[in-house]
């Protein structure tokens, strides 16, 4: 029995290799289609009759009509179940609001000027930020994490430059510590060990919010001098450890976790924050970085015990701070129960997996944005890298990028 399938007007189909990517603008959803499903969709765009689609599929792919109808019906059911046809489902990717680090919302003191014992000035991704602290005791741990980003300019030079800059203030009232971002409290806690990691996170957020990006991906990024490899990964996938291993093997460190992609360019700029190693990764990190065991440890507000390794780069060197194109996308996944193998992934699947690691989108997407994203992924080779050995994983990536 023929059925007329009305495709939503706000759905746009893009072609990637032999597959398709659907973007439904009204719900901000992205869906991957295999080759046959892409063909189904194209046929329905021309003629909503399922009988006509079955006829065309039978002729094009030499399939029996019964098989063609069964596959078409399954695709239609799948589209309905994930919300393509009826608008249901949840947006993917999410537009995530700026995080807050407040741990106690009651009785947080408002910002007031104090006698700041130390004021330092930093720059990350063109955003200048002053960090004022009420106690000299806060200076050393903060410098251990973000000291490589410190500007050599005086406060008077920065103030007279005419450029807007951010402010971070660290105030202490007895055992309570409050961190203010642009004079608004963003964290209030009592464990002094969390001061430096929270200042680093606040600086990171200030730089991100001040940058004209569209997609914010959770990914390691490294350079071979000419192009970049991205290593997106969820917590526990071994992304940071592999990033550290590749930097130790001679690749240039760009970032451990923040990759900001703008539609103004197909390239990424370095975001050289200190590489963070959780306590579970310390045995490996100690083999990669001389003196790692002597680095200070911190307890973040999420309870993780971490150490930070500042990158061996000059973030203010124009030859370093230049955008480079992404040419390889590698999804690492460490497991002691697997073998190490670098396996190609089709670009539609890779793009869907990458969007899972998209932590923020600065504004709602429109058709032109997704068209740009599709063109970007078309120039990238995509792989997954299950591994049980850092040495083998490093060799696999180095062999890939040259």
Coordinates of C-alpha atoms in Angstrom, one line a residue:
X1 CA 0.0 0.0 0.0
X2 CA 1.4 3.4 -1.0
X3 CA 1.8 6.1 1.6
X4 CA 2.6 9.8 1.1
X5 CA 5.5 10.8 3.3
X6 CA 5.8 14.5 3.9
X7 CA 9.3 15.6 4.7
X8 CA 9.7 18.5 7.0
X9 CA 10.6 21.8 5.3
X10 CA 13.2 22.7 7.9
X11 CA 15.2 19.5 7.2
X12 CA 18.2 19.9 4.9
X13 CA 20.2 17.0 3.4
X14 CA 24.0 17.3 2.8
X15 CA 26.1 14.8 1.0
X16 CA 29.3 13.4 2.5
X17 CA 31.1 10.9 0.3
X18 CA 28.4 8.3 -0.5
X19 CA 26.3 9.1 2.6
X20 CA 24.1 11.9 3.9
X21 CA 23.8 14.2 6.8
X22 CA 20.4 15.5 7.8
X23 CA 20.0 18.8 9.6
X24 CA 16.7 19.8 11.1
X25 CA 17.0 23.4 11.9
X26 CA 13.8 23.7 13.9
X27 CA 15.0 21.2 16.5
X28 CA 18.8 21.7 16.0
X29 CA 19.2 18.0 15.2
X30 CA 21.9 16.2 13.1
X31 CA 21.3 12.7 11.7
X32 CA 23.6 10.5 9.7
X33 CA 22.1 8.5 6.8
X34 CA 23.7 5.5 5.0
X35 CA 23.8 5.3 1.3
X36 CA 20.4 3.6 0.8
X37 CA 18.7 5.9 3.4
X38 CA 20.2 8.9 1.6
X39 CA 18.7 7.6 -1.7
X40 CA 15.3 7.1 0.0
X41 CA 15.3 10.7 1.2
X42 CA 16.2 12.1 -2.2
X43 CA 13.4 10.1 -3.8
X44 CA 10.9 11.4 -1.2
X45 CA 12.0 14.9 -1.8
X46 CA 11.0 14.5 -5.5
X47 CA 7.9 12.4 -4.9
X48 CA 6.3 11.6 -1.5
X49 CA 4.7 8.3 -2.8
X50 CA 6.3 5.2 -1.2
X51 CA 5.3 3.2 -4.3
X52 CA 7.3 5.5 -6.5
X53 CA 10.3 5.2 -4.1
X54 CA 10.1 1.4 -4.2
X55 CA 10.0 1.4 -8.0
X56 CA 13.1 3.6 -8.2
X57 CA 15.0 1.6 -5.6
X58 CA 14.1 -1.6 -7.4
X59 CA 15.4 -0.2 -10.7
X60 CA 18.6 1.4 -9.3
X61 CA 19.8 -1.3 -6.9
X62 CA 18.2 -4.4 -8.6
X63 CA 16.4 -5.3 -5.3
X64 CA 13.2 -7.3 -5.2
X65 CA 10.2 -4.9 -4.6
X66 CA 9.4 -6.6 -1.3
X67 CA 12.9 -6.2 0.0
X68 CA 13.0 -2.5 -1.1
X69 CA 9.7 -1.8 0.6
X70 CA 10.8 -3.4 3.8
X71 CA 14.0 -1.4 3.9
X72 CA 12.1 1.8 3.1
X73 CA 9.6 1.2 5.8
X74 CA 12.4 0.6 8.3
X75 CA 14.0 3.9 7.4
X76 CA 10.7 5.7 7.8
X77 CA 10.2 4.1 11.2
X78 CA 13.7 5.0 12.2
X79 CA 13.2 8.6 11.2
X80 CA 10.0 8.8 13.2
X81 CA 11.5 7.2 16.2
X82 CA 14.4 9.7 16.4
X83 CA 12.2 12.7 15.6
X84 CA 13.2 13.5 12.1
X85 CA 9.6 13.4 10.7
X86 CA 7.5 14.5 13.7
X87 CA 9.9 16.9 15.4
X88 CA 10.3 14.8 18.5
X89 CA 13.5 13.8 20.1
X90 CA 16.0 16.1 21.8
X91 CA 18.4 18.5 20.1
X92 CA 21.8 17.2 19.1
X93 CA 24.2 18.8 19.7
X94 CA 23.2 20.7 22.8
X95 CA 23.7 24.4 23.2
X96 CA 25.3 24.3 26.6
X97 CA 25.2 27.4 28.9
X98 CA 28.4 28.6 30.6
X99 CA 29.2 26.4 33.6
X100 CA 29.3 27.7 37.1
X101 CA 31.7 26.7 39.8
X102 CA 29.8 27.9 42.8
X103 CA 29.8 25.2 45.4
X104 CA 27.9 27.1 48.1
X105 CA 25.2 29.5 46.9
X106 CA 24.2 30.8 50.4
X107 CA 26.0 33.7 51.9
X108 CA 28.4 34.3 49.1
X109 CA 29.9 37.7 49.8
X110 CA 29.5 40.3 47.1
X111 CA 32.6 41.7 45.4
X112 CA 34.3 44.6 47.3
X113 CA 37.7 46.2 46.6
X114 CA 40.4 45.0 48.9
X115 CA 44.1 45.4 49.4
X116 CA 45.4 42.9 46.8
X117 CA 48.8 41.7 47.7
X118 CA 49.6 40.4 44.2
X119 CA 48.3 41.2 40.7
X120 CA 49.5 39.3 37.6
X121 CA 48.5 39.6 34.0
X122 CA 47.9 36.7 31.6
X123 CA 46.8 36.3 28.0
X124 CA 45.1 33.3 26.4
X125 CA 43.8 33.4 22.8
X126 CA 44.1 37.2 22.7
X127 CA 42.1 37.7 25.9
X128 CA 44.0 39.6 28.5
X129 CA 43.1 38.8 32.1
X130 CA 44.3 40.3 35.4
X131 CA 44.4 38.0 38.4
X132 CA 44.4 39.8 41.8
X133 CA 44.9 37.8 44.9
X134 CA 44.5 38.8 48.5
X135 CA 47.3 36.5 49.8
X136 CA 50.8 35.9 48.5
X137 CA 50.2 32.2 49.4
X138 CA 48.0 31.8 46.4
X139 CA 50.7 33.0 43.9
X140 CA 53.0 30.0 43.7
X141 CA 50.3 27.4 43.0
X142 CA 48.7 29.6 40.4
X143 CA 52.0 30.3 38.7
X144 CA 52.6 26.6 38.6
X145 CA 49.6 26.1 36.3
X146 CA 49.2 29.3 34.3
X147 CA 52.6 31.0 34.7
X148 CA 53.6 30.3 31.1
X149 CA 50.7 32.5 30.0
X150 CA 51.9 35.5 32.0
X151 CA 52.4 38.8 30.1
X152 CA 55.6 40.7 30.6
X153 CA 53.6 44.0 30.5
X154 CA 52.9 46.2 33.4
X155 CA 49.4 47.0 34.7
X156 CA 49.7 50.5 33.4
X157 CA 50.6 49.3 29.9
X158 CA 47.6 47.0 29.8
X159 CA 45.2 49.6 31.2
X160 CA 46.4 52.2 28.7
X161 CA 46.2 49.9 25.7
X162 CA 42.5 50.7 25.3
X163 CA 41.6 47.0 24.9
X164 CA 39.0 45.4 27.2
X165 CA 40.4 42.8 29.6
X166 CA 38.9 40.4 32.0
X167 CA 39.4 40.3 35.8
X168 CA 39.8 37.5 38.3
X169 CA 39.9 38.2 42.0
X170 CA 40.7 35.8 44.8
X171 CA 39.4 36.8 48.2
X172 CA 39.8 35.1 51.5
X173 CA 37.5 35.4 54.5
X174 CA 38.8 33.1 57.2
X175 CA 38.7 29.6 55.8
X176 CA 36.3 30.6 53.0
X177 CA 37.7 31.5 49.6
X178 CA 35.7 33.3 46.9
X179 CA 36.8 33.6 43.3
X180 CA 35.2 36.4 41.2
X181 CA 35.1 36.6 37.5
X182 CA 34.6 40.2 36.3
X183 CA 33.5 41.0 39.9
X184 CA 30.8 38.3 39.9
X185 CA 31.3 35.3 42.2
X186 CA 31.9 32.1 40.3
X187 CA 33.3 29.9 43.1
X188 CA 33.0 29.8 46.9
X189 CA 34.7 27.0 48.8
X190 CA 37.1 26.2 51.7
X191 CA 39.8 23.9 50.3
X192 CA 42.8 26.0 49.3
X193 CA 44.0 23.2 47.0
X194 CA 41.2 24.1 44.6
X195 CA 42.2 27.7 44.2
X196 CA 44.7 27.3 41.3
X197 CA 42.7 24.8 39.3
X198 CA 39.6 27.0 39.6
X199 CA 41.5 30.1 38.5
X200 CA 42.8 28.1 35.5
X201 CA 39.2 27.1 34.7
X202 CA 38.0 30.7 35.1
X203 CA 40.7 32.0 32.8
X204 CA 39.9 29.3 30.3
X205 CA 36.2 30.3 30.3
X206 CA 37.0 34.0 30.0
X207 CA 39.2 33.2 26.9
X208 CA 36.5 31.0 25.3
X209 CA 33.7 33.4 25.9
X210 CA 35.8 36.3 24.3
X211 CA 36.6 34.3 21.2
X212 CA 34.5 34.3 18.1
X213 CA 33.9 30.6 17.7
X214 CA 30.9 28.5 16.7
X215 CA 31.9 25.0 17.9
X216 CA 33.7 24.2 21.2
X217 CA 35.1 20.7 21.0
X218 CA 36.6 18.7 23.9
X219 CA 39.7 17.5 22.1
X220 CA 43.4 17.3 22.3
X221 CA 45.1 18.9 19.3
X222 CA 48.7 18.6 18.1
X223 CA 50.7 19.8 15.1
X224 CA 53.4 18.3 12.9
X225 CA 54.3 21.8 11.8
X226 CA 52.1 21.9 8.8
X227 CA 48.7 20.5 9.8
X228 CA 46.8 19.3 12.9
X229 CA 45.5 16.1 14.3
X230 CA 42.5 16.3 16.6
X231 CA 42.0 13.7 19.4
X232 CA 38.4 14.0 20.6
X233 CA 37.5 11.9 23.6
X234 CA 35.2 11.5 26.6
X235 CA 36.6 11.2 30.1
X236 CA 38.5 8.0 30.5
X237 CA 39.2 7.5 26.9
X238 CA 42.9 8.2 27.3
X239 CA 42.8 11.5 25.3
X240 CA 45.1 13.4 27.6
X241 CA 47.6 10.6 28.0
X242 CA 47.8 10.2 24.2
X243 CA 48.2 13.9 23.8
X244 CA 51.1 13.9 26.3
X245 CA 52.7 10.9 24.6
X246 CA 52.6 12.6 21.2
X247 CA 54.0 15.8 22.6
X248 CA 56.8 13.8 24.2
X249 CA 57.4 12.1 20.8
X250 CA 58.1 15.4 19.1
X251 CA 54.7 16.8 18.0
X252 CA 53.9 20.3 18.9
X253 CA 51.3 20.7 21.6
X254 CA 48.3 22.9 20.7
X255 CA 45.8 22.0 23.5
X256 CA 44.7 19.3 25.9
X257 CA 41.0 20.0 25.9
X258 CA 39.8 23.1 24.1
X259 CA 39.4 23.2 20.3
X260 CA 37.5 26.2 19.0
X261 CA 36.2 26.1 15.5
X262 CA 35.0 29.2 13.7
X263 CA 33.2 29.4 10.4
X264 CA 35.7 32.2 9.5
X265 CA 38.4 29.6 9.0
X266 CA 38.9 25.9 8.5
X267 CA 41.9 26.1 10.9
X268 CA 42.4 26.0 14.7
X269 CA 44.6 28.2 16.8
X270 CA 46.6 26.9 19.7
X271 CA 45.0 27.0 23.2
X272 CA 48.1 26.1 25.2
X273 CA 46.7 25.5 28.7
X274 CA 48.7 23.2 31.0
X275 CA 48.2 19.5 30.3
X276 CA 46.1 18.0 33.1
X277 CA 46.8 14.5 34.4
X278 CA 44.4 12.8 36.8
X279 CA 45.9 10.6 39.5
X280 CA 45.1 7.4 37.6
X281 CA 47.4 8.6 34.8
X282 CA 50.4 9.7 37.0
X283 CA 52.4 6.5 36.6
X284 CA 52.4 7.0 32.8
X285 CA 52.9 10.7 33.0
X286 CA 55.9 10.3 35.2
X287 CA 57.6 8.4 32.4
X288 CA 56.9 11.1 29.9
X289 CA 57.8 14.3 31.8
X290 CA 61.1 14.6 33.8
X291 CA 60.3 15.8 37.3
X292 CA 56.6 15.0 37.1
X293 CA 56.6 13.4 40.5
X294 CA 57.8 16.6 42.0
X295 CA 55.0 18.7 40.6
X296 CA 52.4 20.0 43.1
X297 CA 49.1 18.1 43.2
X298 CA 45.7 19.8 43.5
X299 CA 42.1 18.7 44.4
X300 CA 39.7 20.3 41.9
X301 CA 36.2 21.2 42.8
X302 CA 34.9 18.0 41.1
X303 CA 37.0 16.0 43.6
X304 CA 39.6 14.9 41.1
X305 CA 43.3 14.8 42.2
X306 CA 45.4 16.3 39.4
X307 CA 48.8 17.6 38.4
X308 CA 49.5 20.1 35.6
X309 CA 52.3 20.1 33.1
X310 CA 52.8 23.5 31.4
X311 CA 53.6 23.0 27.7
X312 CA 57.1 23.5 26.4
X313 CA 56.0 26.2 23.9
X314 CA 56.1 30.0 23.8
X315 CA 52.5 31.0 23.5
X316 CA 53.4 34.5 22.4
X317 CA 55.6 33.4 19.5
X318 CA 53.9 34.4 16.3
X319 CA 55.4 31.3 14.6
X320 CA 53.7 29.2 17.2
X321 CA 50.4 31.1 17.6
X322 CA 49.2 30.6 14.0
X323 CA 46.2 28.7 12.8
X324 CA 46.7 25.4 11.0
X325 CA 44.2 23.2 9.2
X326 CA 42.9 19.9 10.7
X327 CA 43.8 17.0 8.5
X328 CA 43.3 14.0 10.8
X329 CA 40.6 13.2 13.3
X330 CA 41.4 10.3 15.6
X331 CA 39.1 8.9 18.3
X332 CA 41.2 7.2 20.9
X333 CA 39.8 4.7 23.4
X334 CA 42.1 3.1 25.9
X335 CA 41.2 -0.4 27.3
X336 CA 43.5 -3.0 28.7
X337 CA 41.3 -5.7 27.1
X338 CA 41.7 -4.5 23.5
X339 CA 44.4 -4.5 20.9
X340 CA 45.9 -1.3 19.4
X341 CA 44.7 -0.7 15.8
X342 CA 44.1 2.4 13.7
X343 CA 40.9 1.9 11.8
X344 CA 39.3 4.3 9.2
X345 CA 35.9 5.7 10.1
X346 CA 33.5 7.1 7.5
X347 CA 33.1 10.9 7.7
X348 CA 29.4 10.9 8.6
X349 CA 30.0 8.6 11.6
X350 CA 33.1 10.7 12.6
X351 CA 31.1 13.9 12.5
X352 CA 28.4 12.4 14.6
X353 CA 30.9 11.2 17.1
X354 CA 32.7 14.6 17.1
X355 CA 29.5 16.4 17.9
X356 CA 29.1 14.2 21.0
X357 CA 32.3 15.9 22.2
X358 CA 30.9 19.4 21.3
X359 CA 30.7 21.1 24.7
X360 CA 29.1 24.3 23.4
X361 CA 27.7 26.0 20.4
X362 CA 27.7 29.8 20.6
X363 CA 24.5 30.3 18.7
X364 CA 21.7 28.3 17.1
X365 CA 22.9 26.6 13.9
X366 CA 21.5 27.6 10.5
X367 CA 21.8 25.8 7.2
X368 CA 24.9 27.7 6.1
X369 CA 26.7 26.6 9.3
X370 CA 26.1 22.9 8.7
X371 CA 27.0 23.3 5.0
X372 CA 30.3 24.8 6.2
X373 CA 30.8 22.0 8.7
X374 CA 30.2 19.4 6.0
X375 CA 32.8 21.0 3.8
X376 CA 35.3 21.1 6.7
X377 CA 34.9 17.4 7.5
X378 CA 35.3 16.5 3.8
X379 CA 39.0 17.6 4.0
X380 CA 39.8 15.4 7.0
X381 CA 40.8 11.7 7.3
X382 CA 39.0 10.1 10.2
X383 CA 40.0 7.1 12.3
X384 CA 39.3 5.4 15.6
X385 CA 42.1 4.1 17.7
X386 CA 41.3 1.5 20.3
X387 CA 44.5 0.8 22.2
X388 CA 46.0 -1.0 25.2
X389 CA 49.5 0.5 24.8
X390 CA 50.5 4.2 24.8
X391 CA 53.7 3.4 22.9
X392 CA 51.7 1.6 20.1
X393 CA 49.1 4.3 20.0
X394 CA 51.7 7.0 19.7
X395 CA 53.4 5.1 16.9
X396 CA 50.1 4.7 15.1
X397 CA 49.4 8.5 15.1
X398 CA 52.9 9.5 14.3
X399 CA 52.9 7.1 11.4
X400 CA 49.6 8.6 10.2
X401 CA 50.6 12.3 10.3
X402 CA 54.2 11.9 9.3

